[in-house]
Amino acid sequence: MTAFDELHRTALALTTRGKGILAADESTGTIEKRLKSIGVQCTEENRRAYRDLLFSTKGLSEFISGVILFDETLRQKDAGGTPFAEGLAANGIIPGIKVDKGTVDLPGHPGEKVTQGLDGLAARFDEYRELGARFAKWRAVLSISDDLPSAHAIEVNAHALARYAAICQAQGLVPIVEPEVLMDGAHTLTRCAQVTEAVLQAVFDALHAHGVVLERMLLKPNMVVSGTECPQQAPAAEVAAATLTCLRRTVPAAVPGIMFLSGGQTDETATENLNAINAADGAKPWALSFSYGRALQAPVLKAWRGEVANVAAAQQALLKRARLNGAAQQGTYHSPPNGKTAT
Ligand code: 5MM
């Protein structure tokens, strides 16, 4: 089997019907915020114990095809001494690795960021493959305001995503390409659609220019939603219609899967929107699934609070969200009536 055959198979396995990806790749600064929010100290052992809780959830592989890890986590072991990547793979879950090194200010463009981490990336991929990772992720971030994002920010971030994806495929891993248009702001759904379309168009132009093989990659975009401060919050049916219109205009059918980020949506909204996207009529040539971080983990942290006695309840919370999103991936999730919680 050539590396390219393997990459295609891995990309397809990650998009298995009824399954999605658990994004557990928070860098140390981000996981510190999450742990602090539940009164847990951000020590290496607590970060390990939390990830152990997530990955040892019984039945997780029924709804989760892959997990994105942070560098530190890929080197850690579960309570029984098995490296996390090995344990996940043995359980039918494909381990992946976040390879970007976060964002820095874009010089000359106040309020805009560019993602760093391209230097030495090929060598890092060799080690990550050795450690068991079979796919990778790189996240670019674009903000919306009246005059942002600039054409320059769109271009440099698209260029970096394409450079990363080309290097990733050359080193034998499947790249997940994540251009995130942030929800922050008072902008409308229409404005989010306009920006997301421009960003995806630039990303696919760059991927083409860099020779990235579309069958051997996955896209991780934002859904097209109203800004968090927008007084008119578009309902799920409008989010689905706008998101699908945008994707049909920009994402070639050769891409096997589109794995949405949750981007700060509540866990229930993220499930409802994914369901509406999958239940909508019209052409959908790609698998449409989830690669959620916060929308899968928020209820887990809330249930755990760092107590061993709460581990089982926290794992149930994760399994529930994974199961509901697995249903949403198939368009069979039923939203609970107002004021009720889905079971
Ligand atoms: C889980 O959060 C990921 C890592 O964030 P930092 O590098 O800032 O620590 C993040 O890349 C995540 O994979 C995506 O943004 C999707 O997560 P959400 O929470 O938006 O679904």
PDB file of C-alpha atoms and ligand atoms in Angstrom, residues 23 25-27 30 98 137 139 178 180 220 261-264 291-294, ligand 1:
ATOM      1  CA  ALA A  23     -10.646  17.867  19.506  1.00  0.00           C
ATOM      2  CA  ASP A  25      -5.602  19.416  21.419  1.00  0.00           C
ATOM      3  CA  GLU A  26      -5.786  22.403  23.756  1.00  0.00           C
ATOM      4  CA  SER A  27      -2.338  23.909  24.202  1.00  0.00           C
ATOM      5  CA  THR A  30      -5.962  26.909  26.858  1.00  0.00           C
ATOM      6  CA  LYS A  98      -2.105  19.550  16.398  1.00  0.00           C
ATOM      7  CA  LYS A 137      -4.378  19.694  12.324  1.00  0.00           C
ATOM      8  CA  ARG A 139      -5.740  26.179  12.678  1.00  0.00           C
ATOM      9  CA  GLU A 178      -8.878  24.491   9.771  1.00  0.00           C
ATOM     10  CA  GLU A 180     -11.735  29.418  11.533  1.00  0.00           C
ATOM     11  CA  LYS A 220     -12.477  21.820   9.463  1.00  0.00           C
ATOM     12  CA  LEU A 261     -15.531  23.172  14.684  1.00  0.00           C
ATOM     13  CA  SER A 262     -17.985  24.351  17.333  1.00  0.00           C
ATOM     14  CA  GLY A 263     -16.367  27.780  17.765  1.00  0.00           C
ATOM     15  CA  GLY A 264     -18.088  28.762  21.007  1.00  0.00           C
ATOM     16  CA  SER A 291     -14.513  17.938  15.191  1.00  0.00           C
ATOM     17  CA  TYR A 292     -15.654  19.650  18.358  1.00  0.00           C
ATOM     18  CA  GLY A 293     -13.558  20.730  21.316  1.00  0.00           C
ATOM     19  CA  ARG A 294     -15.686  22.837  23.648  1.00  0.00           C
TER      20      ARG A 294
HETATM   21  C1  5MM B   1      -9.667  22.266  21.510  1.00  0.00           C
HETATM   22  O1  5MM B   1      -9.218  23.578  21.128  1.00  0.00           O
HETATM   23  C2  5MM B   1      -8.227  23.526  20.107  1.00  0.00           C
HETATM   24  C3  5MM B   1      -6.935  24.093  20.551  1.00  0.00           C
HETATM   25  O2  5MM B   1      -6.975  25.423  20.910  1.00  0.00           O
HETATM   26  P1  5MM B   1      -5.585  26.196  21.327  1.00  0.00           P
HETATM   27  O3  5MM B   1      -4.531  25.845  20.333  1.00  0.00           O
HETATM   28  O4  5MM B   1      -5.989  27.641  21.282  1.00  0.00           O
HETATM   29  O5  5MM B   1      -5.228  25.756  22.700  1.00  0.00           O
HETATM   30  C4  5MM B   1      -8.770  24.160  18.827  1.00  0.00           C
HETATM   31  O6  5MM B   1      -7.835  24.194  17.771  1.00  0.00           O
HETATM   32  C5  5MM B   1      -9.915  23.345  18.363  1.00  0.00           C
HETATM   33  O7  5MM B   1      -9.469  22.140  17.811  1.00  0.00           O
HETATM   34  C6  5MM B   1     -10.778  24.015  17.346  1.00  0.00           C
HETATM   35  O8  5MM B   1     -10.753  25.399  17.404  1.00  0.00           O
HETATM   36  C7  5MM B   1     -12.198  23.541  17.522  1.00  0.00           C
HETATM   37  O9  5MM B   1     -12.550  23.657  18.859  1.00  0.00           O
HETATM   38  P2  5MM B   1     -13.997  24.204  19.226  1.00  0.00           P
HETATM   39  O10 5MM B   1     -13.940  24.348  20.723  1.00  0.00           O
HETATM   40  O11 5MM B   1     -14.153  25.494  18.500  1.00  0.00           O
HETATM   41  O12 5MM B   1     -14.967  23.138  18.752  1.00  0.00           O
END
